[in-house]
JSON list of C-alpha atoms and ligand atoms in Angstrom, two decimals:
[
{"chain": "K", "resi": 1179, "resn": "MET", "atom": "CA", "xyz": [240.92, -56.22, -40.09]},
{"chain": "K", "resi": 1180, "resn": "ASN", "atom": "CA", "xyz": [240.59, -59.79, -41.21]},
{"chain": "K", "resi": 1181, "resn": "MET", "atom": "CA", "xyz": [239.92, -62.50, -38.70]},
{"chain": "K", "resi": 1182, "resn": "ASN", "atom": "CA", "xyz": [239.57, -66.18, -39.20]},
{"chain": "K", "resi": 1183, "resn": "MET", "atom": "CA", "xyz": [236.85, -68.13, -37.41]},
{"chain": "K", "resi": 1184, "resn": "ASN", "atom": "CA", "xyz": [235.90, -71.79, -37.57]},
{"chain": "K", "resi": 1185, "resn": "MET", "atom": "CA", "xyz": [232.39, -72.24, -38.90]},
{"chain": "K", "resi": 1186, "resn": "ASN", "atom": "CA", "xyz": [232.37, -76.04, -38.79]},
{"chain": "K", "resi": 1187, "resn": "SER", "atom": "CA", "xyz": [230.19, -76.56, -35.73]},
{"chain": "K", "resi": 1188, "resn": "ASP", "atom": "CA", "xyz": [226.69, -75.28, -35.00]},
{"chain": "K", "resi": 1189, "resn": "SER", "atom": "CA", "xyz": [227.84, -74.37, -31.50]},
{"chain": "K", "resi": 1190, "resn": "ASN", "atom": "CA", "xyz": [229.99, -71.66, -33.04]},
{"chain": "K", "resi": 1191, "resn": "LYS", "atom": "CA", "xyz": [227.01, -70.10, -34.83]},
{"chain": "K", "resi": 1192, "resn": "ASN", "atom": "CA", "xyz": [225.98, -67.80, -31.98]},
{"chain": "K", "resi": 1193, "resn": "GLU", "atom": "CA", "xyz": [229.61, -66.92, -31.32]},
{"chain": "K", "resi": 1194, "resn": "ILE", "atom": "CA", "xyz": [230.05, -65.96, -34.97]},
{"chain": "K", "resi": 1195, "resn": "ILE", "atom": "CA", "xyz": [226.92, -63.79, -34.96]},
{"chain": "K", "resi": 1196, "resn": "LYS", "atom": "CA", "xyz": [228.12, -62.10, -31.76]},
{"chain": "K", "resi": 1197, "resn": "LYS", "atom": "CA", "xyz": [231.52, -61.45, -33.37]},
{"chain": "K", "resi": 1198, "resn": "LEU", "atom": "CA", "xyz": [229.87, -60.04, -36.50]},
{"chain": "K", "resi": 1199, "resn": "ARG", "atom": "CA", "xyz": [227.72, -57.79, -34.34]},
{"chain": "K", "resi": 1200, "resn": "ASP", "atom": "CA", "xyz": [230.77, -56.55, -32.42]},
{"chain": "K", "resi": 1201, "resn": "GLU", "atom": "CA", "xyz": [232.64, -55.83, -35.67]},
{"chain": "K", "resi": 1202, "resn": "ALA", "atom": "CA", "xyz": [229.60, -54.09, -37.24]},
{"chain": "K", "resi": 1203, "resn": "ILE", "atom": "CA", "xyz": [229.20, -51.88, -34.16]},
{"chain": "K", "resi": 1204, "resn": "LYS", "atom": "CA", "xyz": [232.91, -51.02, -34.24]},
{"chain": "K", "resi": 1205, "resn": "ALA", "atom": "CA", "xyz": [232.64, -50.13, -37.93]},
{"chain": "K", "resi": 1206, "resn": "HIS", "atom": "CA", "xyz": [229.54, -47.97, -37.43]},
{"chain": "K", "resi": 1207, "resn": "HIS", "atom": "CA", "xyz": [231.56, -45.72, -35.13]},
{"chain": "K", "resi": 1208, "resn": "HIS", "atom": "CA", "xyz": [233.73, -44.89, -38.18]},
{"chain": "K", "resi": 1209, "resn": "SER", "atom": "CA", "xyz": [230.70, -43.94, -40.31]},
{"chain": "K", "resi": 1210, "resn": "TYR", "atom": "CA", "xyz": [231.19, -40.81, -42.39]},
{"chain": "K", "resi": 1211, "resn": "SER", "atom": "CA", "xyz": [227.60, -39.57, -42.47]},
{"chain": "K", "resi": 1212, "resn": "PRO", "atom": "CA", "xyz": [227.51, -35.78, -42.01]},
{"chain": "K", "resi": 1213, "resn": "TYR", "atom": "CA", "xyz": [224.45, -35.42, -44.28]},
{"chain": "K", "resi": 1214, "resn": "SER", "atom": "CA", "xyz": [222.08, -38.06, -42.94]},
{"chain": "K", "resi": 1215, "resn": "ASN", "atom": "CA", "xyz": [223.61, -38.55, -39.48]},
{"chain": "K", "resi": 1216, "resn": "ALA", "atom": "CA", "xyz": [222.66, -42.20, -39.97]},
{"chain": "K", "resi": 1217, "resn": "LYS", "atom": "CA", "xyz": [225.52, -44.40, -38.84]},
{"chain": "K", "resi": 1218, "resn": "VAL", "atom": "CA", "xyz": [225.58, -47.87, -40.36]},
{"chain": "K", "resi": 1219, "resn": "GLY", "atom": "CA", "xyz": [228.01, -50.71, -39.72]},
{"chain": "K", "resi": 1220, "resn": "SER", "atom": "CA", "xyz": [228.24, -54.07, -41.40]},
{"chain": "K", "resi": 1221, "resn": "ALA", "atom": "CA", "xyz": [230.38, -57.15, -40.98]},
{"chain": "K", "resi": 1222, "resn": "LEU", "atom": "CA", "xyz": [230.45, -60.38, -42.92]},
{"chain": "K", "resi": 1223, "resn": "ILE", "atom": "CA", "xyz": [232.13, -63.75, -42.69]},
{"chain": "K", "resi": 1224, "resn": "THR", "atom": "CA", "xyz": [233.21, -65.56, -45.83]},
{"chain": "K", "resi": 1225, "resn": "ASP", "atom": "CA", "xyz": [233.28, -69.24, -46.66]},
{"chain": "K", "resi": 1226, "resn": "LYS", "atom": "CA", "xyz": [236.99, -69.13, -45.80]},
{"chain": "K", "resi": 1227, "resn": "GLY", "atom": "CA", "xyz": [236.14, -67.90, -42.29]},
{"chain": "K", "resi": 1228, "resn": "ASN", "atom": "CA", "xyz": [237.50, -64.40, -42.71]},
{"chain": "K", "resi": 1229, "resn": "ILE", "atom": "CA", "xyz": [235.63, -61.38, -41.35]},
{"chain": "K", "resi": 1230, "resn": "TYR", "atom": "CA", "xyz": [235.42, -58.02, -43.11]},
{"chain": "K", "resi": 1231, "resn": "SER", "atom": "CA", "xyz": [233.59, -54.92, -41.93]},
{"chain": "K", "resi": 1232, "resn": "GLY", "atom": "CA", "xyz": [232.53, -51.58, -43.34]},
{"chain": "K", "resi": 1233, "resn": "CYS", "atom": "CA", "xyz": [230.68, -48.38, -42.55]},
{"chain": "K", "resi": 1234, "resn": "ASN", "atom": "CA", "xyz": [228.64, -46.06, -44.72]},
{"chain": "K", "resi": 1235, "resn": "VAL", "atom": "CA", "xyz": [230.67, -43.33, -46.43]},
{"chain": "K", "resi": 1236, "resn": "GLU", "atom": "CA", "xyz": [228.57, -40.40, -47.60]},
{"chain": "K", "resi": 1237, "resn": "ASN", "atom": "CA", "xyz": [229.52, -37.82, -50.20]},
{"chain": "K", "resi": 1238, "resn": "GLY", "atom": "CA", "xyz": [228.46, -34.22, -50.81]},
{"chain": "K", "resi": 1239, "resn": "SER", "atom": "CA", "xyz": [227.26, -35.29, -54.25]},
{"chain": "K", "resi": 1240, "resn": "TYR", "atom": "CA", "xyz": [224.93, -37.79, -52.48]},
{"chain": "K", "resi": 1241, "resn": "GLY", "atom": "CA", "xyz": [225.05, -40.20, -55.43]},
{"chain": "K", "resi": 1242, "resn": "ALA", "atom": "CA", "xyz": [228.65, -41.16, -54.67]},
{"chain": "K", "resi": 1243, "resn": "THR", "atom": "CA", "xyz": [227.66, -42.40, -51.21]},
{"chain": "K", "resi": 1244, "resn": "VAL", "atom": "CA", "xyz": [228.43, -46.06, -50.53]},
{"chain": "K", "resi": 1245, "resn": "CYS", "atom": "CA", "xyz": [226.59, -48.14, -47.93]},
{"chain": "K", "resi": 1246, "resn": "ALA", "atom": "CA", "xyz": [228.32, -50.09, -45.15]},
{"chain": "K", "resi": 1247, "resn": "GLU", "atom": "CA", "xyz": [227.29, -53.47, -46.58]},
{"chain": "K", "resi": 1248, "resn": "ARG", "atom": "CA", "xyz": [228.81, -52.78, -49.99]},
{"chain": "K", "resi": 1249, "resn": "ILE", "atom": "CA", "xyz": [232.04, -51.50, -48.45]},
{"chain": "K", "resi": 1250, "resn": "ALA", "atom": "CA", "xyz": [232.37, -54.69, -46.36]},
{"chain": "K", "resi": 1251, "resn": "ILE", "atom": "CA", "xyz": [231.66, -56.81, -49.45]},
{"chain": "K", "resi": 1252, "resn": "PHE", "atom": "CA", "xyz": [234.04, -54.88, -51.70]},
{"chain": "K", "resi": 1253, "resn": "LYS", "atom": "CA", "xyz": [236.78, -55.14, -49.07]},
{"chain": "K", "resi": 1254, "resn": "ALA", "atom": "CA", "xyz": [236.27, -58.92, -49.00]},
{"chain": "K", "resi": 1255, "resn": "VAL", "atom": "CA", "xyz": [236.20, -59.27, -52.79]},
{"chain": "K", "resi": 1256, "resn": "SER", "atom": "CA", "xyz": [239.29, -57.09, -53.17]},
{"chain": "K", "resi": 1257, "resn": "CYS", "atom": "CA", "xyz": [241.10, -59.51, -50.85]},
{"chain": "K", "resi": 1258, "resn": "GLY", "atom": "CA", "xyz": [240.21, -62.46, -53.09]},
{"chain": "K", "resi": 1259, "resn": "GLU", "atom": "CA", "xyz": [236.99, -63.59, -51.40]},
{"chain": "K", "resi": 1260, "resn": "ARG", "atom": "CA", "xyz": [233.98, -64.62, -53.48]},
{"chain": "K", "resi": 1261, "resn": "LYS", "atom": "CA", "xyz": [231.42, -66.08, -51.05]},
{"chain": "K", "resi": 1262, "resn": "ILE", "atom": "CA", "xyz": [229.60, -64.52, -48.10]},
{"chain": "K", "resi": 1263, "resn": "SER", "atom": "CA", "xyz": [228.46, -67.00, -45.46]},
{"chain": "K", "resi": 1264, "resn": "LYS", "atom": "CA", "xyz": [226.70, -64.48, -43.19]},
{"chain": "K", "resi": 1265, "resn": "ILE", "atom": "CA", "xyz": [226.37, -60.71, -43.19]},
{"chain": "K", "resi": 1266, "resn": "TYR", "atom": "CA", "xyz": [225.37, -58.50, -40.27]},
{"chain": "K", "resi": 1267, "resn": "VAL", "atom": "CA", "xyz": [223.90, -55.03, -40.65]},
{"chain": "K", "resi": 1268, "resn": "TYR", "atom": "CA", "xyz": [223.80, -52.74, -37.63]},
{"chain": "K", "resi": 1269, "resn": "THR", "atom": "CA", "xyz": [221.98, -49.44, -37.19]},
{"chain": "K", "resi": 1270, "resn": "LYS", "atom": "CA", "xyz": [220.52, -47.74, -34.13]},
{"chain": "K", "resi": 1271, "resn": "ASP", "atom": "CA", "xyz": [217.00, -48.63, -35.26]},
{"chain": "K", "resi": 1272, "resn": "GLY", "atom": "CA", "xyz": [217.69, -51.90, -37.10]},
{"chain": "K", "resi": 1273, "resn": "TRP", "atom": "CA", "xyz": [217.32, -50.74, -40.69]},
{"chain": "K", "resi": 1274, "resn": "PRO", "atom": "CA", "xyz": [217.40, -53.42, -43.40]},
{"chain": "K", "resi": 1275, "resn": "PRO", "atom": "CA", "xyz": [219.80, -53.27, -46.38]},
{"chain": "K", "resi": 1276, "resn": "CYS", "atom": "CA", "xyz": [218.74, -51.02, -49.27]},
{"chain": "K", "resi": 1277, "resn": "GLY", "atom": "CA", "xyz": [217.84, -52.51, -52.65]},
{"chain": "K", "resi": 1278, "resn": "MET", "atom": "CA", "xyz": [221.24, -51.83, -54.18]},
{"chain": "K", "resi": 1279, "resn": "CYS", "atom": "CA", "xyz": [222.99, -53.63, -51.31]},
{"chain": "K", "resi": 1280, "resn": "ARG", "atom": "CA", "xyz": [220.58, -56.56, -51.60]},
{"chain": "K", "resi": 1281, "resn": "GLN", "atom": "CA", "xyz": [221.64, -56.95, -55.22]},
{"chain": "K", "resi": 1282, "resn": "VAL", "atom": "CA", "xyz": [225.33, -56.84, -54.30]},
{"chain": "K", "resi": 1283, "resn": "ILE", "atom": "CA", "xyz": [224.83, -59.29, -51.42]},
{"chain": "K", "resi": 1284, "resn": "ARG", "atom": "CA", "xyz": [223.07, -61.60, -53.89]},
{"chain": "K", "resi": 1285, "resn": "GLU", "atom": "CA", "xyz": [226.07, -61.57, -56.22]},
{"chain": "K", "resi": 1286, "resn": "PHE", "atom": "CA", "xyz": [228.29, -63.19, -53.57]},
{"chain": "K", "resi": 1287, "resn": "ALA", "atom": "CA", "xyz": [225.73, -65.24, -51.62]},
{"chain": "K", "resi": 1288, "resn": "THR", "atom": "CA", "xyz": [223.23, -68.05, -52.01]},
{"chain": "K", "resi": 1289, "resn": "ASP", "atom": "CA", "xyz": [219.50, -68.05, -51.33]},
{"chain": "K", "resi": 1290, "resn": "ASP", "atom": "CA", "xyz": [220.25, -69.50, -47.87]},
{"chain": "K", "resi": 1291, "resn": "THR", "atom": "CA", "xyz": [222.94, -67.02, -46.82]},
{"chain": "K", "resi": 1292, "resn": "GLU", "atom": "CA", "xyz": [221.94, -65.37, -43.55]},
{"chain": "K", "resi": 1293, "resn": "VAL", "atom": "CA", "xyz": [221.42, -61.62, -43.32]},
{"chain": "K", "resi": 1294, "resn": "ILE", "atom": "CA", "xyz": [221.28, -60.55, -39.69]},
{"chain": "K", "resi": 1295, "resn": "ILE", "atom": "CA", "xyz": [219.76, -57.17, -38.88]},
{"chain": "K", "resi": 1296, "resn": "GLY", "atom": "CA", "xyz": [220.54, -55.75, -35.45]},
{"chain": "K", "resi": 1297, "resn": "ASN", "atom": "CA", "xyz": [219.71, -52.61, -33.51]},
{"chain": "K", "resi": 1298, "resn": "GLU", "atom": "CA", "xyz": [220.93, -50.64, -30.54]},
{"chain": "K", "resi": 1299, "resn": "GLN", "atom": "CA", "xyz": [218.63, -52.50, -28.13]},
{"chain": "K", "resi": 1300, "resn": "GLY", "atom": "CA", "xyz": [220.37, -55.76, -29.00]},
{"chain": "K", "resi": 1301, "resn": "GLU", "atom": "CA", "xyz": [217.43, -57.11, -30.99]},
{"chain": "K", "resi": 1302, "resn": "GLU", "atom": "CA", "xyz": [218.42, -59.23, -33.97]},
{"chain": "K", "resi": 1303, "resn": "THR", "atom": "CA", "xyz": [216.43, -60.77, -36.77]},
{"chain": "K", "resi": 1304, "resn": "ILE", "atom": "CA", "xyz": [217.93, -63.41, -39.02]},
{"chain": "K", "resi": 1305, "resn": "TYR", "atom": "CA", "xyz": [216.68, -63.57, -42.59]},
{"chain": "K", "resi": 1306, "resn": "THR", "atom": "CA", "xyz": [217.89, -65.48, -45.62]},
{"chain": "K", "resi": 1307, "resn": "VAL", "atom": "CA", "xyz": [218.81, -63.77, -48.86]},
{"chain": "K", "resi": 1308, "resn": "SER", "atom": "CA", "xyz": [215.75, -65.30, -50.53]},
{"chain": "K", "resi": 1309, "resn": "GLN", "atom": "CA", "xyz": [213.54, -63.80, -47.81]},
{"chain": "K", "resi": 1310, "resn": "ILE", "atom": "CA", "xyz": [214.86, -60.26, -48.16]},
{"chain": "K", "resi": 1311, "resn": "TYR", "atom": "CA", "xyz": [215.33, -60.46, -51.92]},
{"chain": "K", "resi": 1312, "resn": "PRO", "atom": "CA", "xyz": [212.84, -62.86, -53.51]},
{"chain": "K", "resi": 1313, "resn": "LEU", "atom": "CA", "xyz": [212.97, -63.52, -57.25]},
{"chain": "K", "resi": 1314, "resn": "SER", "atom": "CA", "xyz": [216.38, -61.90, -57.37]},
{"chain": "K", "resi": 1315, "resn": "PHE", "atom": "CA", "xyz": [218.49, -61.68, -60.46]},
{"chain": "K", "resi": 1316, "resn": "GLY", "atom": "CA", "xyz": [221.88, -63.28, -59.91]},
{"chain": "K", "resi": 1317, "resn": "PRO", "atom": "CA", "xyz": [224.95, -64.84, -61.47]},
{"chain": "K", "resi": 1318, "resn": "SER", "atom": "CA", "xyz": [223.08, -68.08, -62.29]},
{"chain": "K", "resi": 1319, "resn": "HIS", "atom": "CA", "xyz": [220.94, -66.17, -64.79]},
{"chain": "K", "resi": 1320, "resn": "LEU", "atom": "CA", "xyz": [224.11, -65.41, -66.72]},
{"chain": "K", "resi": 1321, "resn": "GLY", "atom": "CA", "xyz": [225.41, -68.97, -66.50]},
{"chain": "K", "resi": 1322, "resn": "ILE", "atom": "CA", "xyz": [227.83, -68.47, -63.60]},
{"chain": "O", "resi": 1157, "resn": "ZN", "atom": "ZN1", "xyz": [222.71, -50.04, -49.18]}
]
């Protein structure tokens, strides 16, 4: 589901984070995780104000598993989006994105893009991409 939200005022910031949390929680209920039993949901908002969500989808081969964050990002990119403004990651215990997801987030974000990590208790921590992925390799290294 794509939704459009206005990100022009700071007063909308908390509302946007709440919406991302709601969408990430909804997505985590769809998690296909029979091997780990770890349900993950993610939701992001793009620079165009559209919201995309995803859940982790595991595979019996293990290596073909795709994390919730990458599914949300790939859904956005496949709809023509190229820039993440904020991304929310929800798990019961507030797990941070894995290294592979950090690299994919970096591809479509800036150093200042917010990565919000939330848990079942409602606790949230807001990081920037540069905080969770310092000295990252990104498109600028290849001249993009
Ligand atoms: Zn991941």
